Coordinates of N, CA and C in Angstrom, one line a residue:
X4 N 0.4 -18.1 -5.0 CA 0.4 -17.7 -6.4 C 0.1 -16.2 -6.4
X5 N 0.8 -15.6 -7.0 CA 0.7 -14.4 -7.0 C -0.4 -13.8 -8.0
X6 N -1.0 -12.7 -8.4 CA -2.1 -11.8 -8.9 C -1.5 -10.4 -9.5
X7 N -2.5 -9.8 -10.9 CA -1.7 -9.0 -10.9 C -2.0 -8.0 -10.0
X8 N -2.7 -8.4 -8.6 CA -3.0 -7.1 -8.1 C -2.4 -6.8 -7.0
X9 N -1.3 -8.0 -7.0 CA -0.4 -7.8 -5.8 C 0.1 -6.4 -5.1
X10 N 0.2 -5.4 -5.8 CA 0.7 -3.7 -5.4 C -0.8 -3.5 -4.8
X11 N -1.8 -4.0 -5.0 CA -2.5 -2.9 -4.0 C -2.6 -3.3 -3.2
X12 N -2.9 -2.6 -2.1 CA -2.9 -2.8 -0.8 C -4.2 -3.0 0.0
X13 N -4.9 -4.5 0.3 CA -5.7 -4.9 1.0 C -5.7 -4.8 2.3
X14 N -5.2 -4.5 2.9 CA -5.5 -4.1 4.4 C -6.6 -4.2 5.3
X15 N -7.1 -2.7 4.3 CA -8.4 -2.1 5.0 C -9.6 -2.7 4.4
X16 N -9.3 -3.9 2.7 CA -10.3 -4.1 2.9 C -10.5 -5.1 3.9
X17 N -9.3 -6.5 3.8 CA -9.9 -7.3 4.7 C -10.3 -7.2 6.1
X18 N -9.9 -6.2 6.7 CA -10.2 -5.5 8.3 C -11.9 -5.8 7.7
X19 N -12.5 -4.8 6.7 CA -13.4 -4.8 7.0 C -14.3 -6.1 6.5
X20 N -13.7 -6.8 5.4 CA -14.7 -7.8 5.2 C -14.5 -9.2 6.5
X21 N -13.6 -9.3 7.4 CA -13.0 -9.8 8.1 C -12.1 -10.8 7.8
X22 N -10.9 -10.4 6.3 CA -10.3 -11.4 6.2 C -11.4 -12.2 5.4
X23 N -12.5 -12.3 5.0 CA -12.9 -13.2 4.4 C -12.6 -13.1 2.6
X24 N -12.1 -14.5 2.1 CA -11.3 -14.6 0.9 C -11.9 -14.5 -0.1
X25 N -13.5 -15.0 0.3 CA -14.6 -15.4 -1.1 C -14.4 -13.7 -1.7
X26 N -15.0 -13.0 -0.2 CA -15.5 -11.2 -1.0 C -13.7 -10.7 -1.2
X27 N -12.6 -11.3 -1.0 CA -11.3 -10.6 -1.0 C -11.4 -10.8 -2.7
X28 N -11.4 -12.0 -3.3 CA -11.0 -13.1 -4.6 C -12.2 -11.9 -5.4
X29 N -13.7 -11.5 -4.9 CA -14.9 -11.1 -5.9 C -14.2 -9.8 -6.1
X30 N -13.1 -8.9 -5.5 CA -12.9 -7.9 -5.7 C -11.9 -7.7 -6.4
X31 N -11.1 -8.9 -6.4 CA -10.2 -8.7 -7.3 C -10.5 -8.8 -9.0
X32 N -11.6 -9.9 -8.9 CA -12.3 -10.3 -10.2 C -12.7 -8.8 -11.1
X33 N -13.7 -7.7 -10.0 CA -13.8 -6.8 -10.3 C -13.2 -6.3 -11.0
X34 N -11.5 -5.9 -10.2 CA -10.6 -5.2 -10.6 C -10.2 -5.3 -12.2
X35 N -10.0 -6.7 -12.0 CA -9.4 -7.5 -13.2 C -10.5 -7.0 -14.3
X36 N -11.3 -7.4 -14.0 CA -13.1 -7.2 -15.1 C -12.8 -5.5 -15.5
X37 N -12.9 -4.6 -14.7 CA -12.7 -3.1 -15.0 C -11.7 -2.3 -15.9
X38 N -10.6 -3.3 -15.5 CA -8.9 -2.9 -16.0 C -9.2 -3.6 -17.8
X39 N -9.9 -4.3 -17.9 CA -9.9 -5.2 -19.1 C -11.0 -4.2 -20.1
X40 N -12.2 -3.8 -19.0 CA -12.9 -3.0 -20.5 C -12.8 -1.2 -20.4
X41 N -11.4 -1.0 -19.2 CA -10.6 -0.2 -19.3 C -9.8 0.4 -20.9
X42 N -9.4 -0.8 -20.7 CA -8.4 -0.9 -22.0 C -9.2 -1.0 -23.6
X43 N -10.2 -1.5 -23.0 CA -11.4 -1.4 -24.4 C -11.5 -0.1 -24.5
X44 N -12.4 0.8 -23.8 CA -12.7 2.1 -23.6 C -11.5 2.7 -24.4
X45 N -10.3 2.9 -23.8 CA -8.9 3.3 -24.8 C -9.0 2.8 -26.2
X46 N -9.2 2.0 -26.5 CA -9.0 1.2 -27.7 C -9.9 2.1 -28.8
X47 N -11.6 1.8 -28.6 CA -12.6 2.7 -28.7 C -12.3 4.1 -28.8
X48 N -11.5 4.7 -28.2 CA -11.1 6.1 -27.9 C -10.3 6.4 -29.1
X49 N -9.3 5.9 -29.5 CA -8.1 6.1 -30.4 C -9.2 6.1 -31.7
X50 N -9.8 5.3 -32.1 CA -10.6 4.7 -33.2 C -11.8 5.9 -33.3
X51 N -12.5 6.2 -32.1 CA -13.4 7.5 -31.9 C -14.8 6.7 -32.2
X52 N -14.8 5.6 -32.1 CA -16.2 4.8 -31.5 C -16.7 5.2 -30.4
X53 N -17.4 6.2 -30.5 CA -18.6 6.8 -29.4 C -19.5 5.3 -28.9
X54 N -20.2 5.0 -29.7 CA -21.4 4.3 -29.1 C -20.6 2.9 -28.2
X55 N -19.5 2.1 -28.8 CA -19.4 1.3 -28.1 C -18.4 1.7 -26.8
X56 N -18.0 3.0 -26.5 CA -17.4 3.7 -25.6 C -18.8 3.8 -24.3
X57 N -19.8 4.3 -24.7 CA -21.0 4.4 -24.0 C -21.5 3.3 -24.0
X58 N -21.6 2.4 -24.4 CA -21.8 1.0 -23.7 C -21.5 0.5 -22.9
X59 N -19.7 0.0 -22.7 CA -18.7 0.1 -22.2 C -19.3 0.7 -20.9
X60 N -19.5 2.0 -21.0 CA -19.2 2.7 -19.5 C -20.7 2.5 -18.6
X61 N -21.7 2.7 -19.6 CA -23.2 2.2 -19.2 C -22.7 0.7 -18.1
X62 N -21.8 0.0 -19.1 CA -21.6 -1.5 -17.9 C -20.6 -1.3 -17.0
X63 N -19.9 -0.4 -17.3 CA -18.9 -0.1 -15.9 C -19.6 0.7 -14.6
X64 N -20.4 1.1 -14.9 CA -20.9 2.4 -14.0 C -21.3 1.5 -12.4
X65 N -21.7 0.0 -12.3 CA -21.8 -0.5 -10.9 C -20.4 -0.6 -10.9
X66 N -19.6 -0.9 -11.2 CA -18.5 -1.7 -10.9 C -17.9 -0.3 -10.6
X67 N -17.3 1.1 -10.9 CA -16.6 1.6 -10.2 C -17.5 2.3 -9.0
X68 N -19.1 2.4 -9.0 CA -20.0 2.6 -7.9 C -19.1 1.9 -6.6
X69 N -18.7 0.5 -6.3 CA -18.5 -0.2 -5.9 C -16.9 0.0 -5.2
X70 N -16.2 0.3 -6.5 CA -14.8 1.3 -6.2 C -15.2 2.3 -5.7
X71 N -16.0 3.0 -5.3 CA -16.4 4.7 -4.7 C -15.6 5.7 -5.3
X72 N -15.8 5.5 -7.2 CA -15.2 6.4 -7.6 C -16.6 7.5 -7.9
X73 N -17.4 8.0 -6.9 CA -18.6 8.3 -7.2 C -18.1 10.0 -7.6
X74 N -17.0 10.6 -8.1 CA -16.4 11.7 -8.1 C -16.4 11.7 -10.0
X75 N -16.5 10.6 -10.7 CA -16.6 10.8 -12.0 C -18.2 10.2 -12.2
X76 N -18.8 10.0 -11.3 CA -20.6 9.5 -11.6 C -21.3 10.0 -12.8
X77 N -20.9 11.4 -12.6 CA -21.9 12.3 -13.8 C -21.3 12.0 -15.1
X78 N -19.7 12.0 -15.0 CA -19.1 11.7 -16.7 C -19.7 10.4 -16.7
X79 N -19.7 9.5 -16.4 CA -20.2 7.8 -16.7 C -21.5 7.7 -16.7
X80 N -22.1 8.8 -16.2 CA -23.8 8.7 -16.7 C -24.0 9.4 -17.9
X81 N -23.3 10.5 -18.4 CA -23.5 11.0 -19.0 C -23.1 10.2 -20.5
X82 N -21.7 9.5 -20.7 CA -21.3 8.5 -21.2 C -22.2 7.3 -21.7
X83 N -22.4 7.0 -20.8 CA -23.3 5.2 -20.8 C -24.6 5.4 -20.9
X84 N -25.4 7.0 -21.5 CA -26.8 7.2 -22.2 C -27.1 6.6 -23.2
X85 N -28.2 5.9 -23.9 CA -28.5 5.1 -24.9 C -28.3 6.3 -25.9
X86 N -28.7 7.3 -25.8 CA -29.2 9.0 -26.5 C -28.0 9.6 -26.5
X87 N -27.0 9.5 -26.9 CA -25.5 10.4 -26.6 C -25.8 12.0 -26.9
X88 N -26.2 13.0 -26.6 CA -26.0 14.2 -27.6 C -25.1 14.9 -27.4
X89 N -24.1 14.6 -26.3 CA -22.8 15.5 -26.3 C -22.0 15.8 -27.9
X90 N -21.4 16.8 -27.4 CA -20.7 17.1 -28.8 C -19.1 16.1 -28.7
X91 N -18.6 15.9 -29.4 CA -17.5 14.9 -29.7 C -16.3 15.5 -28.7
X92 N -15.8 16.7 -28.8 CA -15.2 17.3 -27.9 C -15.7 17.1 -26.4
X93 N -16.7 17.3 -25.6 CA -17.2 16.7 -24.7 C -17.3 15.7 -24.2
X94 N -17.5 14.8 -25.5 CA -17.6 13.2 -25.3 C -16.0 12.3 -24.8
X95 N -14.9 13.2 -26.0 CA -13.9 13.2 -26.0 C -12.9 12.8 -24.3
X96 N -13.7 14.4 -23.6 CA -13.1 15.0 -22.6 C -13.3 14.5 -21.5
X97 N -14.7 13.7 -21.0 CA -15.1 13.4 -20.0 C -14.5 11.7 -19.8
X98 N -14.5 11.0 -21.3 CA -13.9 9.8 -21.7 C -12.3 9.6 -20.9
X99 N -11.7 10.9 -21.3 CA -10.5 10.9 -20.9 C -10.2 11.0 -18.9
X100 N -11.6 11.7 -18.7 CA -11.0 12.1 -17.2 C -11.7 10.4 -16.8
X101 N -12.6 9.9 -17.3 CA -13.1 8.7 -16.9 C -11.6 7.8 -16.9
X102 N -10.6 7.4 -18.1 CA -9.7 6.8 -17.9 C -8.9 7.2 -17.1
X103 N -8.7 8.1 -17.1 CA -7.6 8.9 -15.9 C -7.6 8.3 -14.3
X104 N -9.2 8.6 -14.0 CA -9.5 8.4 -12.6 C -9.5 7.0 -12.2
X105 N -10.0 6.2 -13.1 CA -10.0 5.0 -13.0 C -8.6 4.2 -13.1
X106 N -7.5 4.5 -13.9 CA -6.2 4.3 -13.4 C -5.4 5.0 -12.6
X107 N -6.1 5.9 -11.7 CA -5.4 6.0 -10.4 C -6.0 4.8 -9.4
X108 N -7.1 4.1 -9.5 CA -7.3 3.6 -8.2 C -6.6 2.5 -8.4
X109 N -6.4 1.8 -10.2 CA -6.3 0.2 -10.0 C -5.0 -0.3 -10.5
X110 N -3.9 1.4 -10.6 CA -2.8 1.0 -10.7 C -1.7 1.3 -9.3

């Protein structure tokens, strides 16, 4: 049965998990879980719902930890604060390189 995550390429993970399915199947779940409040986050974005954008990302923040996208850390902390004070431009901007990065790894 195929997945939609057939294009990426597991290789290196199974080398390292040794081929094991259970942790191959939890990563894909991941994927799937990320790509879904991916598309939330966009949704939120168009509409200009800040708070539930920073929620959103507040709950993404282990899950792309986990992807080692530790290169946008600071925008997704800064994001997922209970206390937002960025300015909307800011908020705007970091939102966007957040979607960006994150549809490089999982498309």
């Amino acid at each position: 049965m195929k997945s939609n995550f057939d294009k990426i390429n597991t290789t290196r993970l199974k080398q390292m998990v040794k081929s094991d399915e259970l942790v191959l199947e939890s990563v894909k779940l991941l994927l799937k879980n990320i790509t879904k409040d991916l598309e939330k986050v966009k949704k939120h974005l168009v509409k200009k719902e800040f708070q539930k954008i920073a929620e959103l990302c507040h709950k993404m923040k282990l899950s792309t930890h986990i992807m080692s996208l530790d290169h946008i850390e600071l925008e997704m902390n800064e994001l997922g604060k209970k206390d937002i004070t960025l300015s909307e431009k800011k908020f705007i901007a970091y939102t966007q390189k957040i979607i960006l990065e994150i549809e490089k790894v999982i498309k």
